Coordinates of C-alpha atoms in Angstrom, one line a residue:
Chain A
M1 CA -120.5 -23.5 108.9
T2 CA -120.1 -19.8 109.5
P3 CA -122.9 -17.5 108.4
K4 CA -120.8 -16.3 105.5
Q5 CA -119.9 -19.8 104.4
F6 CA -123.6 -20.7 104.7
L7 CA -124.5 -17.9 102.3
E8 CA -121.9 -18.9 99.8
H9 CA -123.0 -22.6 100.1
I10 CA -126.6 -21.6 99.3
K11 CA -125.6 -19.2 96.5
K12 CA -123.4 -21.9 94.9
N13 CA -126.1 -24.6 94.9
V14 CA -129.3 -22.8 94.0
F15 CA -128.4 -19.3 92.8
K16 CA -125.5 -20.0 90.5
G17 CA -125.5 -17.3 87.8
I18 CA -128.5 -15.6 89.3
D19 CA -128.2 -11.9 90.1
L20 CA -129.7 -11.3 93.6
K21 CA -129.4 -7.5 93.4
P22 CA -133.2 -7.2 92.7
V23 CA -133.7 -8.3 96.3
L24 CA -132.1 -5.1 97.5
A25 CA -133.9 -2.8 95.0
L26 CA -137.4 -4.3 94.8
Q27 CA -140.2 -4.2 97.4
G28 CA -143.9 -5.0 97.6
D29 CA -145.4 -6.7 94.6
G30 CA -142.1 -6.4 92.6
L31 CA -140.2 -8.4 95.2
R32 CA -143.1 -10.9 95.5
T33 CA -142.9 -11.5 91.8
F34 CA -139.1 -12.0 92.0
T35 CA -139.5 -14.5 94.9
L36 CA -142.2 -16.5 93.1
E37 CA -140.1 -16.6 89.9
Q38 CA -137.2 -18.0 91.8
L39 CA -139.3 -20.6 93.6
E40 CA -140.9 -21.6 90.4
R41 CA -137.4 -22.0 88.8
L42 CA -136.2 -24.2 91.7
R43 CA -139.3 -26.3 91.7
S44 CA -139.4 -26.9 88.0
T45 CA -135.8 -28.0 87.5
V46 CA -135.9 -31.7 86.6
P47 CA -135.6 -34.3 88.0
D48 CA -138.4 -33.8 90.4
G49 CA -137.6 -30.1 91.2
H50 CA -135.8 -30.9 94.4
Y51 CA -133.7 -27.8 94.6
A52 CA -136.6 -26.1 96.3
L53 CA -136.7 -28.9 98.9
W54 CA -133.0 -28.8 99.3
L55 CA -133.2 -25.1 100.1
S56 CA -135.7 -25.6 102.9
D57 CA -133.7 -28.6 104.2
Q58 CA -130.9 -26.2 104.9
F59 CA -133.0 -24.6 107.6
W60 CA -135.7 -27.0 108.9
T61 CA -136.6 -30.7 109.1
A62 CA -139.4 -32.1 107.0
D63 CA -141.9 -31.9 109.9
R64 CA -144.8 -29.6 109.6
D65 CA -143.9 -27.9 112.9
L66 CA -140.8 -25.9 112.2
T67 CA -137.8 -27.6 113.7
M68 CA -134.3 -26.3 113.0
I69 CA -132.3 -28.8 111.1
T70 CA -129.2 -28.3 113.3
D71 CA -129.1 -27.3 116.9
K72 CA -127.0 -24.2 116.3
H73 CA -127.9 -22.8 113.0
P74 CA -125.7 -20.3 111.2
W75 CA -128.6 -17.9 110.5
L76 CA -131.6 -18.9 112.6
A77 CA -132.0 -17.7 116.2
F78 CA -134.8 -20.2 116.8
E79 CA -137.6 -21.8 114.6
W80 CA -138.3 -19.3 111.9
E81 CA -136.6 -16.3 113.3
M82 CA -133.5 -14.9 111.7
K83 CA -130.7 -13.8 114.0
D84 CA -130.7 -10.0 114.4
R85 CA -128.3 -7.8 112.4
E86 CA -125.9 -7.5 115.3
Q87 CA -125.7 -11.2 115.7
L88 CA -124.4 -11.7 112.1
P89 CA -121.5 -9.2 111.9
E90 CA -119.7 -11.4 109.4
L91 CA -122.3 -10.4 106.7
N92 CA -122.4 -6.9 105.4
D93 CA -125.7 -5.0 105.1
D94 CA -126.5 -6.2 101.6
E95 CA -125.6 -9.7 102.4
Y96 CA -127.8 -9.7 105.5
K97 CA -130.8 -8.4 103.5
I98 CA -130.2 -11.1 100.9
A99 CA -129.9 -13.7 103.7
C100 CA -133.3 -12.6 105.2
W101 CA -134.9 -12.9 101.8
I102 CA -133.4 -16.4 101.2
E103 CA -134.8 -17.5 104.6
E104 CA -138.3 -16.2 103.6
L105 CA -138.1 -18.0 100.3
A106 CA -137.0 -21.2 102.1
L107 CA -139.9 -20.8 104.6
L108 CA -142.4 -20.5 101.7
S109 CA -140.9 -23.6 100.1
H110 CA -141.1 -25.5 103.4
D111 CA -144.7 -24.6 103.9
L112 CA -145.6 -25.7 100.3
Y113 CA -143.8 -29.0 100.7
C114 CA -145.4 -29.7 104.1
H115 CA -148.8 -28.6 102.8
E116 CA -148.9 -26.1 105.7
P117 CA -151.3 -23.1 105.1
F118 CA -149.5 -19.8 105.0
D119 CA -150.2 -16.1 104.4
V120 CA -151.5 -16.0 100.8
V121 CA -150.4 -12.4 100.5
Q122 CA -147.0 -13.9 99.5
L123 CA -148.7 -15.2 96.3
G124 CA -149.2 -11.7 95.0
D125 CA -152.0 -10.7 92.6
G126 CA -153.7 -8.8 95.3
L127 CA -154.6 -11.9 97.3
Q128 CA -155.6 -11.3 100.9
G129 CA -155.7 -13.7 103.8
R130 CA -159.0 -14.8 105.3
F131 CA -158.7 -15.3 109.0
A132 CA -161.1 -17.7 110.8
Q133 CA -161.2 -17.5 114.5
T134 CA -159.1 -20.5 115.4
D135 CA -156.3 -20.7 113.0
L136 CA -154.3 -18.1 111.3
Y137 CA -154.0 -19.3 107.7
K138 CA -156.2 -22.4 107.2
D139 CA -159.3 -20.5 106.2
S140 CA -157.7 -19.0 103.1
F141 CA -157.2 -22.5 101.8
R142 CA -160.8 -23.6 101.4
Y143 CA -162.4 -24.1 98.0
D144 CA -164.9 -21.3 98.6
N145 CA -162.0 -18.8 98.6
K146 CA -162.6 -18.1 94.9
A147 CA -159.8 -15.6 94.7
L148 CA -157.3 -18.3 95.5
V149 CA -158.9 -20.8 93.1
E150 CA -158.7 -18.2 90.3
W151 CA -155.1 -17.5 91.1
M152 CA -154.4 -21.3 90.8
K153 CA -156.0 -21.4 87.4
T154 CA -154.3 -18.3 85.9
T155 CA -150.9 -17.8 87.6
P156 CA -147.9 -18.5 85.4
Y157 CA -146.2 -20.3 88.3
R158 CA -147.7 -23.7 87.6
H159 CA -145.5 -25.8 89.9
I160 CA -146.2 -23.5 92.8
A161 CA -149.9 -23.6 91.9
A162 CA -149.9 -27.4 92.1
M163 CA -148.5 -27.3 95.6
V164 CA -151.0 -24.7 96.7
C165 CA -153.7 -26.8 95.2
Y166 CA -152.5 -29.8 97.2
T167 CA -152.7 -27.7 100.4
M168 CA -156.3 -26.6 99.5
A169 CA -157.3 -30.2 98.8
D170 CA -155.7 -31.2 102.1
Q171 CA -157.8 -28.7 104.0
E172 CA -160.9 -29.9 102.1
I173 CA -160.3 -33.5 102.8
D174 CA -159.6 -32.7 106.5
W175 CA -163.1 -31.1 106.6
A176 CA -164.5 -34.2 104.9
V177 CA -162.8 -36.6 107.4
Q178 CA -164.8 -34.8 110.2
H179 CA -168.1 -34.2 108.4
N180 CA -168.7 -36.6 105.5
Q181 CA -166.7 -39.8 104.9
A182 CA -168.3 -40.4 101.5
V183 CA -166.8 -37.1 100.4
Q184 CA -163.5 -38.0 102.0
D185 CA -163.3 -41.2 99.9
Y186 CA -164.4 -39.3 96.8
Y187 CA -161.5 -36.8 97.3
A188 CA -159.1 -39.7 98.1
F189 CA -159.9 -41.4 94.8
Q190 CA -159.9 -38.2 92.7
C191 CA -157.0 -36.3 94.1
W192 CA -154.8 -38.7 95.9
R193 CA -154.1 -41.1 93.1
N194 CA -151.1 -41.3 90.7
R195 CA -149.7 -37.9 91.5
G196 CA -147.0 -38.2 89.0
D197 CA -143.8 -36.2 89.0
W198 CA -144.3 -32.6 90.0
G199 CA -141.1 -31.6 88.4
K200 CA -143.0 -32.0 85.2
L201 CA -145.5 -29.4 84.0
E202 CA -148.1 -31.8 82.6
D203 CA -148.3 -33.7 85.9
C204 CA -148.8 -30.4 87.8
E205 CA -151.6 -29.4 85.4
D206 CA -153.3 -32.8 85.6
F207 CA -153.3 -32.6 89.4
I208 CA -154.7 -29.1 89.5
R209 CA -157.4 -29.8 87.0
R210 CA -158.6 -33.0 88.6
S211 CA -158.5 -31.6 92.2
L212 CA -160.3 -28.4 91.3
D213 CA -162.9 -30.4 89.4
A214 CA -163.4 -32.7 92.4
M215 CA -163.9 -29.8 94.8
Q216 CA -166.3 -28.2 92.3
Q217 CA -168.3 -31.3 92.1
I218 CA -168.7 -31.5 95.9
E219 CA -169.6 -27.8 96.1
E220 CA -172.3 -28.4 93.5
H221 CA -173.4 -31.5 95.3
Y222 CA -174.1 -29.6 98.5
A223 CA -175.7 -26.7 96.5
K224 CA -178.1 -29.1 94.8
G225 CA -178.9 -30.7 98.2
H226 CA -179.7 -27.4 99.7
A227 CA -181.9 -26.5 96.7
E228 CA -183.8 -29.7 97.4
G229 CA -184.5 -28.5 100.9
L230 CA -182.0 -30.8 102.6
N231 CA -179.7 -29.5 105.4
D232 CA -176.0 -30.6 105.7
E233 CA -176.8 -33.5 108.0
E234 CA -179.5 -34.8 105.7
I235 CA -177.1 -34.6 102.7
R236 CA -174.5 -36.5 104.8
V237 CA -177.1 -39.2 105.6
L238 CA -178.2 -39.4 101.9
D239 CA -174.5 -39.9 100.9
I240 CA -174.3 -42.6 103.5
M241 CA -177.3 -44.4 102.1
F242 CA -175.8 -44.3 98.6
G243 CA -172.4 -45.2 99.9
F244 CA -170.8 -42.5 97.8
A245 CA -170.9 -38.8 96.8
P246 CA -171.7 -37.0 94.6
H247 CA -174.8 -38.8 93.2
N248 CA -178.2 -38.0 91.7
Y249 CA -180.8 -36.6 94.0
C250 CA -184.1 -38.6 94.0
A251 CA -187.0 -37.3 96.0
E252 CA -188.0 -40.9 96.8
D253 CA -185.1 -41.2 99.1
Y254 CA -185.9 -38.1 101.3
P255 CA -188.5 -39.7 103.6
A256 CA -186.0 -42.4 104.6
V257 CA -183.3 -39.8 105.2
R258 CA -185.6 -37.8 107.4
D259 CA -186.7 -40.9 109.3
I260 CA -183.0 -41.8 109.9
C261 CA -182.1 -38.3 111.1
A262 CA -185.1 -38.2 113.4
A263 CA -184.1 -41.6 114.9
A264 CA -180.6 -40.5 115.6
Q265 CA -181.8 -37.3 117.2
K266 CA -184.5 -39.0 119.3
H267 CA -182.1 -41.3 121.1
L268 CA -179.5 -38.6 122.1
P269 CA -179.4 -38.2 125.8
Q270 CA -180.6 -35.0 127.2
T271 CA -177.9 -32.3 127.2
P272 CA -175.7 -31.8 129.0
Y273 CA -174.6 -35.4 129.2
I274 CA -171.3 -37.0 130.3
K275 CA -169.9 -38.8 127.2
S276 CA -168.5 -42.3 127.7
E277 CA -167.8 -45.4 125.8
Q278 CA -170.8 -47.2 127.4
G279 CA -173.0 -44.3 126.6
L280 CA -171.9 -44.5 123.0
R281 CA -172.6 -48.2 122.8
A282 CA -176.1 -47.8 124.3
Y283 CA -176.8 -44.9 121.9
G284 CA -175.5 -46.9 119.0
K285 CA -177.6 -49.9 119.9
A286 CA -180.8 -47.9 120.2
V287 CA -180.2 -46.0 116.9
F288 CA -179.3 -49.2 115.0
A289 CA -182.5 -50.9 116.3
D290 CA -184.5 -48.1 114.8
L291 CA -182.5 -48.1 111.6
E292 CA -183.2 -51.7 111.0
K293 CA -186.9 -51.0 111.1
I294 CA -186.5 -47.9 108.9
F295 CA -184.5 -49.8 106.3
A296 CA -187.1 -52.5 106.2
K297 CA -189.9 -50.0 105.9
H298 CA -188.3 -48.3 102.9
G299 CA -187.3 -51.6 101.2
M300 CA -183.5 -51.3 101.7
T301 CA -181.2 -54.1 102.4
W302 CA -179.7 -54.4 105.9
D303 CA -176.6 -56.5 106.8
P304 CA -174.4 -54.8 109.4
S305 CA -171.8 -57.6 109.0
D306 CA -171.2 -56.9 105.3
A307 CA -167.8 -55.3 105.1
T308 CA -168.3 -54.5 101.4
D309 CA -171.2 -52.3 102.3
L310 CA -169.9 -48.8 102.9
T311 CA -173.3 -47.7 104.2
M312 CA -172.8 -49.7 107.4
G313 CA -169.3 -48.4 107.9
Y314 CA -170.3 -44.8 107.3
L315 CA -173.3 -45.1 109.6
D316 CA -170.9 -46.2 112.4
A317 CA -168.8 -43.1 111.9
W318 CA -171.9 -40.8 111.8
V319 CA -173.4 -42.3 115.0
Y320 CA -170.1 -41.8 116.7
D321 CA -169.8 -38.2 115.6
K322 CA -173.4 -37.5 116.6
Y323 CA -172.9 -38.8 120.1
Y324 CA -169.7 -37.0 120.7
N325 CA -170.4 -33.8 118.8
G326 CA -174.1 -33.4 119.0
Chain B
M1 CA -150.5 -48.5 95.8
M2 CA -149.9 -46.9 99.2
E3 CA -150.0 -43.4 97.8
Q4 CA -153.2 -44.2 96.0
F5 CA -155.2 -45.1 99.1
N6 CA -153.5 -43.2 102.0
R7 CA -156.4 -40.8 102.5
L8 CA -159.3 -43.3 102.1
S9 CA -161.5 -43.8 105.2
G10 CA -160.8 -47.0 107.1
K11 CA -164.2 -48.3 106.0
S12 CA -163.4 -47.8 102.4
Q13 CA -160.1 -49.6 102.8
Q14 CA -161.9 -52.5 104.6
R15 CA -164.4 -52.6 101.7
I16 CA -161.6 -53.1 99.1
E17 CA -160.0 -55.8 101.2
A18 CA -163.4 -57.5 101.7
L19 CA -164.1 -57.3 97.9
Q20 CA -160.6 -58.9 97.2
S21 CA -161.0 -61.7 99.7
R22 CA -164.6 -62.6 98.8
A23 CA -164.2 -62.1 95.0
D24 CA -164.9 -65.7 94.2
N25 CA -168.4 -65.4 95.7
L26 CA -169.2 -61.8 94.9
F27 CA -168.5 -62.1 91.2
C28 CA -170.7 -65.0 90.4
H29 CA -173.9 -63.9 88.7
Q30 CA -175.7 -66.9 87.3
W31 CA -178.8 -66.2 89.5
L32 CA -178.8 -62.6 88.3
R33 CA -178.7 -63.6 84.6
K34 CA -181.5 -66.0 85.1
A35 CA -183.6 -63.4 86.9
M36 CA -183.0 -60.8 84.2
F37 CA -183.6 -63.3 81.4
D38 CA -186.9 -64.3 83.0
E39 CA -187.9 -60.7 83.0
L40 CA -186.8 -60.3 79.4
R41 CA -189.0 -63.2 78.3
K42 CA -192.0 -61.6 80.0
Q43 CA -191.5 -58.4 78.1
V44 CA -191.0 -60.3 74.8
V45 CA -190.7 -57.4 72.4
H46 CA -190.0 -54.0 73.8
K47 CA -192.4 -51.5 72.2
G48 CA -190.5 -49.0 70.1
G49 CA -187.2 -50.7 70.1
Y50 CA -184.1 -49.6 72.1
P51 CA -184.7 -46.1 73.6
H52 CA -182.5 -43.4 72.3
F53 CA -183.8 -40.4 74.3
S54 CA -183.0 -39.9 77.9
E55 CA -186.7 -39.5 78.9
Q56 CA -187.5 -42.8 77.3
M57 CA -184.5 -44.5 78.9
Q58 CA -185.6 -43.1 82.3
E59 CA -189.1 -44.5 81.9
H60 CA -187.8 -48.0 81.0
R61 CA -184.8 -48.1 83.4
E62 CA -185.2 -51.9 84.1
M63 CA -185.1 -52.8 80.4
M64 CA -182.2 -50.5 79.9
L65 CA -180.3 -52.3 82.6
I66 CA -181.2 -55.7 81.2
S67 CA -180.2 -54.7 77.6
E68 CA -176.9 -53.2 78.7
Y69 CA -176.1 -56.2 80.9
F70 CA -176.6 -58.7 78.2
M71 CA -174.7 -56.6 75.7
S72 CA -171.7 -56.6 78.0
Y73 CA -172.0 -60.3 78.9
R74 CA -168.8 -62.1 77.8
S75 CA -167.8 -59.1 75.8
T76 CA -164.4 -59.1 77.4
L77 CA -163.8 -62.8 76.6
P78 CA -161.9 -62.2 73.2
G79 CA -159.4 -59.9 75.0
I80 CA -158.8 -62.5 77.8
L81 CA -158.4 -65.3 75.2
D82 CA -155.9 -63.2 73.3
E83 CA -153.8 -62.6 76.4
Y84 CA -153.9 -65.8 78.3
Q85 CA -154.8 -68.6 75.8
N86 CA -151.3 -69.5 74.8
P87 CA -148.8 -68.8 77.5
Y88 CA -145.1 -69.2 77.1
E89 CA -143.6 -72.2 78.9
D90 CA -142.2 -70.3 81.8
E91 CA -145.1 -68.0 82.2
D92 CA -147.5 -68.4 85.0
P93 CA -151.0 -67.5 83.6
I94 CA -152.8 -68.3 86.9
M95 CA -150.8 -65.8 88.9
A96 CA -151.1 -63.3 86.1
L97 CA -154.9 -63.7 86.2
V98 CA -154.9 -63.3 89.9
E99 CA -152.8 -60.1 89.7
E100 CA -155.0 -58.7 87.0
R101 CA -158.2 -59.5 89.0
K102 CA -156.6 -57.7 92.0
Q103 CA -156.0 -54.6 90.0
L104 CA -159.5 -54.8 88.4
I105 CA -161.1 -55.0 91.8
D106 CA -159.2 -52.0 92.9
D107 CA -160.4 -50.1 89.8
Y108 CA -164.0 -51.4 90.3
A109 CA -164.1 -50.2 93.9
K110 CA -163.4 -46.7 92.8
L111 CA -166.5 -46.6 90.6
P112 CA -169.4 -44.9 92.4
L113 CA -172.0 -47.3 90.8
S114 CA -170.0 -50.2 92.2
H115 CA -171.3 -49.6 95.7
D116 CA -174.9 -49.9 94.4
W117 CA -174.0 -52.9 92.3
D118 CA -172.6 -54.7 95.4
R119 CA -176.1 -54.4 96.9
I120 CA -177.5 -56.8 94.2
K121 CA -177.6 -60.0 96.2
E122 CA -179.2 -63.4 95.6
A123 CA -180.8 -63.2 99.1
F124 CA -182.8 -60.2 97.8
P125 CA -184.1 -61.3 94.4
D126 CA -185.5 -57.9 93.5
S127 CA -182.3 -56.0 94.4
W128 CA -181.4 -55.7 90.7
R129 CA -184.6 -53.8 90.2
A130 CA -183.7 -51.4 93.0
F131 CA -180.4 -50.8 91.3
A132 CA -182.2 -50.0 88.0
R133 CA -184.5 -47.6 89.7
R134 CA -181.7 -45.6 91.2
L135 CA -180.2 -45.0 87.8
D136 CA -180.9 -41.5 86.3
F137 CA -180.6 -41.5 82.6
R138 CA -181.5 -37.8 82.4
N139 CA -177.9 -37.3 83.6
E140 CA -175.7 -37.5 80.5
H141 CA -173.0 -39.5 82.2
T142 CA -175.1 -42.3 83.5
L143 CA -175.1 -44.5 80.4
A144 CA -171.4 -44.3 80.0
D145 CA -170.8 -44.9 83.7
L146 CA -173.1 -47.9 83.6
R147 CA -171.3 -49.4 80.6
Q148 CA -167.9 -48.8 82.3
L149 CA -169.2 -50.7 85.3
L150 CA -170.6 -53.6 83.4
Q151 CA -167.4 -54.0 81.4
I152 CA -165.3 -54.3 84.4
V153 CA -167.7 -56.6 86.2
D154 CA -167.8 -58.8 83.1
R155 CA -164.0 -59.1 83.0
I156 CA -163.7 -59.8 86.8
S157 CA -166.5 -62.4 86.6
L158 CA -164.9 -64.1 83.6
I159 CA -161.5 -64.3 85.4
T160 CA -163.3 -65.6 88.5
D161 CA -165.0 -68.3 86.4
I162 CA -161.7 -69.3 84.9
L163 CA -159.9 -69.4 88.2
N164 CA -162.6 -71.5 89.8
K165 CA -163.0 -73.7 86.7
R166 CA -166.7 -73.0 86.6
E167 CA -168.6 -74.2 83.6
G168 CA -169.2 -71.1 81.5
G169 CA -168.3 -72.0 78.0
H170 CA -165.4 -69.6 78.1
G171 CA -163.2 -71.9 76.1
I172 CA -160.0 -71.3 77.9
T173 CA -157.8 -74.3 78.0
L174 CA -155.1 -73.4 80.4
R175 CA -152.8 -75.9 82.0
C176 CA -153.8 -75.0 85.4
V177 CA -153.4 -76.3 88.9
D178 CA -156.1 -75.8 91.4
Y179 CA -156.0 -72.0 91.9
Q180 CA -156.6 -72.0 95.6
K181 CA -153.9 -74.6 96.2
H182 CA -151.6 -72.5 94.0
M183 CA -152.2 -69.4 96.2
Q184 CA -151.5 -71.6 99.3
V185 CA -148.0 -72.1 98.0
Y186 CA -147.3 -68.4 98.4
A187 CA -149.2 -68.0 101.7
D188 CA -147.6 -70.9 103.5
K189 CA -144.0 -69.8 102.9
K190 CA -143.0 -68.0 106.1
M191 CA -139.9 -66.0 106.1
T192 CA -137.0 -67.0 108.3
R193 CA -134.9 -64.4 110.0
D194 CA -132.1 -65.1 107.7
E195 CA -134.2 -64.8 104.6
L196 CA -135.5 -61.5 105.8
K197 CA -132.0 -60.3 106.4
Q198 CA -131.0 -61.1 102.8
L199 CA -134.2 -59.6 101.4
L200 CA -133.7 -56.4 103.4
A201 CA -130.0 -56.1 102.5
K202 CA -130.9 -56.1 98.8
A203 CA -133.7 -53.6 99.3
V204 CA -131.6 -51.3 101.4
D205 CA -128.9 -51.4 98.8
A206 CA -131.3 -50.5 96.1
C207 CA -132.6 -47.6 98.2
R208 CA -129.4 -46.3 99.6
E209 CA -129.9 -42.8 98.2
Y210 CA -133.1 -42.3 100.3
F211 CA -131.4 -42.8 103.7
W212 CA -130.6 -39.5 105.3
A213 CA -129.3 -40.3 108.8
N214 CA -129.1 -43.1 111.3
T215 CA -132.6 -42.2 112.3
S216 CA -133.9 -43.3 108.9
M217 CA -133.5 -46.8 110.2
A218 CA -136.7 -46.2 112.2
V219 CA -138.6 -46.4 108.9
V220 CA -137.1 -49.8 108.2
Q221 CA -138.0 -50.9 111.7
A222 CA -141.7 -49.9 111.1
I223 CA -141.8 -51.9 107.9
C224 CA -140.2 -54.9 109.5
K225 CA -142.7 -54.8 112.3
E226 CA -145.8 -54.2 110.2
D227 CA -145.1 -56.1 107.0
Y228 CA -142.9 -58.9 108.4
N229 CA -144.1 -59.4 112.0
F230 CA -140.7 -58.6 113.4
G231 CA -141.6 -57.6 116.9
D232 CA -141.4 -54.4 118.8
N233 CA -138.1 -54.7 120.6
A234 CA -135.9 -51.9 119.6
S235 CA -132.5 -53.4 120.7
E236 CA -133.4 -56.6 118.9
F237 CA -134.0 -54.7 115.7
E238 CA -130.9 -52.6 116.1
R239 CA -128.8 -55.8 116.4
F240 CA -130.6 -57.4 113.4
M241 CA -130.1 -54.2 111.3
Q242 CA -126.4 -54.1 112.1
E243 CA -126.2 -57.7 110.6
V244 CA -128.2 -56.6 107.6
L245 CA -125.9 -53.7 107.0
L246 CA -122.9 -56.0 107.1
E247 CA -124.4 -57.9 104.2
L248 CA -124.0 -54.9 101.9
E249 CA -121.0 -55.0 99.5
T250 CA -120.6 -51.3 99.6
P251 CA -121.2 -50.0 103.1
L252 CA -124.1 -47.6 103.7
N253 CA -123.1 -44.1 105.1
Y254 CA -125.4 -44.7 108.1
G255 CA -125.6 -47.3 110.7
C256 CA -128.0 -48.6 113.4
P257 CA -126.1 -48.4 116.7
A258 CA -127.8 -48.9 120.0
N259 CA -130.4 -46.3 120.9
T260 CA -131.0 -45.3 117.3
I261 CA -134.7 -46.2 117.3
A262 CA -135.4 -44.6 120.7
S263 CA -133.8 -41.3 119.7
A264 CA -135.6 -41.4 116.3
R265 CA -138.9 -41.8 118.0
Q266 CA -138.2 -38.8 120.2
S267 CA -137.9 -36.5 117.2
G268 CA -140.4 -38.0 114.9
E269 CA -144.0 -37.8 116.0
Y270 CA -145.1 -40.0 113.1
L271 CA -143.1 -43.0 114.4
K272 CA -145.4 -43.2 117.3
H273 CA -148.2 -44.2 114.9
P274 CA -148.9 -47.1 112.5
I275 CA -147.6 -46.6 109.0
S276 CA -151.1 -46.1 107.6
E277 CA -151.4 -42.9 109.7
W278 CA -148.1 -41.4 108.7
A279 CA -149.7 -39.3 106.0
G280 CA -151.3 -37.2 108.7
Y281 CA -147.9 -36.3 110.2
C282 CA -145.6 -36.2 107.2
A283 CA -145.7 -34.4 103.9
F284 CA -146.0 -36.6 100.8
D285 CA -142.5 -35.5 99.7
S286 CA -140.9 -35.8 103.1
R287 CA -137.9 -38.1 103.5
P288 CA -139.6 -40.7 105.6
M289 CA -142.4 -41.1 103.1
I290 CA -140.0 -41.2 100.1
L291 CA -137.9 -43.9 101.9
L292 CA -141.0 -45.8 102.9
R293 CA -142.5 -45.9 99.4
N294 CA -139.2 -46.9 97.7
L295 CA -138.3 -49.5 100.3
R296 CA -141.7 -51.2 100.1
T297 CA -141.6 -51.2 96.3
Q298 CA -138.1 -52.8 96.3
L299 CA -139.1 -55.4 98.9
D300 CA -142.1 -56.3 96.7
I301 CA -140.0 -56.6 93.6
I302 CA -137.3 -58.6 95.2
S303 CA -139.6 -61.0 96.9
T304 CA -141.6 -61.6 93.7
E305 CA -138.4 -62.4 91.8
N306 CA -137.3 -64.8 94.6
T307 CA -140.6 -66.7 94.9
P308 CA -140.3 -70.1 93.2
K309 CA -143.0 -71.1 90.8
A310 CA -145.3 -73.9 91.8

């Protein structure tokens, strides 16, 4: 397809009867609003709002890393870069500007579908990105970014909000996978069940409500733990002992938690140490020998072979983590 | 089901599988009822009647648990009798009960209190007291959560009693064959290559709109390998798939010529991992995941329709 044919192809399928002149006239917040309105329109057209997906499919595959859908693309030089003005002489100035805008819209759609964090400035309402050291956009999508949470609750673009919420929940569950499997499973049960049809407004609202609620519960869970004088590791061990999070805090459990944390710390080899599978096995054996005594001391049941007992499973994961990550 | 559990930790998934496979032993609470009843007899009359205030409930947690347990005991029996007492001639109430129990156990596993409940074991006779002590009735949700747990436990236990024909006075008179032998009929039936070909052809036909290129056959290959023990050989699968596609009345737009699987694996990182890990590499709405979900659903539906009744 030639660049011009490509433009007509896209206009015919997703912008039929839509005046794109505002793209030429608007800028800044005005243009952002127009972009979001268009994306919301595409995402909310039933069934299942796949016009937005269709648009990003014209450019990239469904993989998170941007891969052009065809080797030689009518508009893309490579990955996300539009060809320069001189490389598309077939389009006039206005058409080129509109094409660039369409590509940006498609890129936002692609990022939303792939749950890939992006620059939240695109969502308007004065949102600013938060940049952690390691990754450009991930840090903006954590639950403690209250500005983004507020945006999700109040924005009129509900379908986009649901997809943004998914990306945030995705980042939170990624954190939980590393740091607390009980929280991971809580999120899995609350957020990742019966998603419904996101072309429908009520399914979007349900997902947003339940996911924000779950993330709020975990934030409060950690806040309560800190108020009780527990640190993050002790909270994790308490969650392991219960086998789920969140839960009521009982002071009676804290001595056992502190004993367990002390045992795990005690058997760590002196740093620096070379990490190996044998090292891990020896460490695990030593820690579990102590744990058996601690559990008996505090009147808790101990059956490492019981696959229905999440405590044993979560303990494995924690011991592994402690050995490899200190 | 896949979408429901695809972010659960491996341990949690194992727990659900363990609960399912050991349900007959886990949901048998005669010893617990006896222990609680013995305790009840010792207390004789609880001073002040049933507590209504959370502080009182908190103080008498063990009595709260005993009262709630006995109030829930057999409470789900009328519902089960209504549903299963008079099956139609061609209905299979045993399989329906098994399916219901499977779903109930999945729901049970989601309840936070269920993990504590699992710790109540005959080998530790006071374990039910530990469960009671960990309840916190000052939390306004605890009583409702406890009742929800006990309801579901009651229903699962009743179904387990019925399936295992345990004496329990449940009054169900089903014309039933031995439930374990009945399950064996389904387990023993191994699928021949030809049967798989027919099954797959029907499923592919029903899912034709979800195929997007020849490379989508790699999704089919992953399912055949993991769900039907097909084997890892790519050329063998490609030849098999060509035969499957010939079975279709209306040809599919895509084929599975030689080297399809290898080139699919080159461009799709997710294909190098087991299906249970795909969610980490593909978006929920991506084409491989949509095809995977729909194909698995169709395969389930078609093989259930095809299975002969015992």
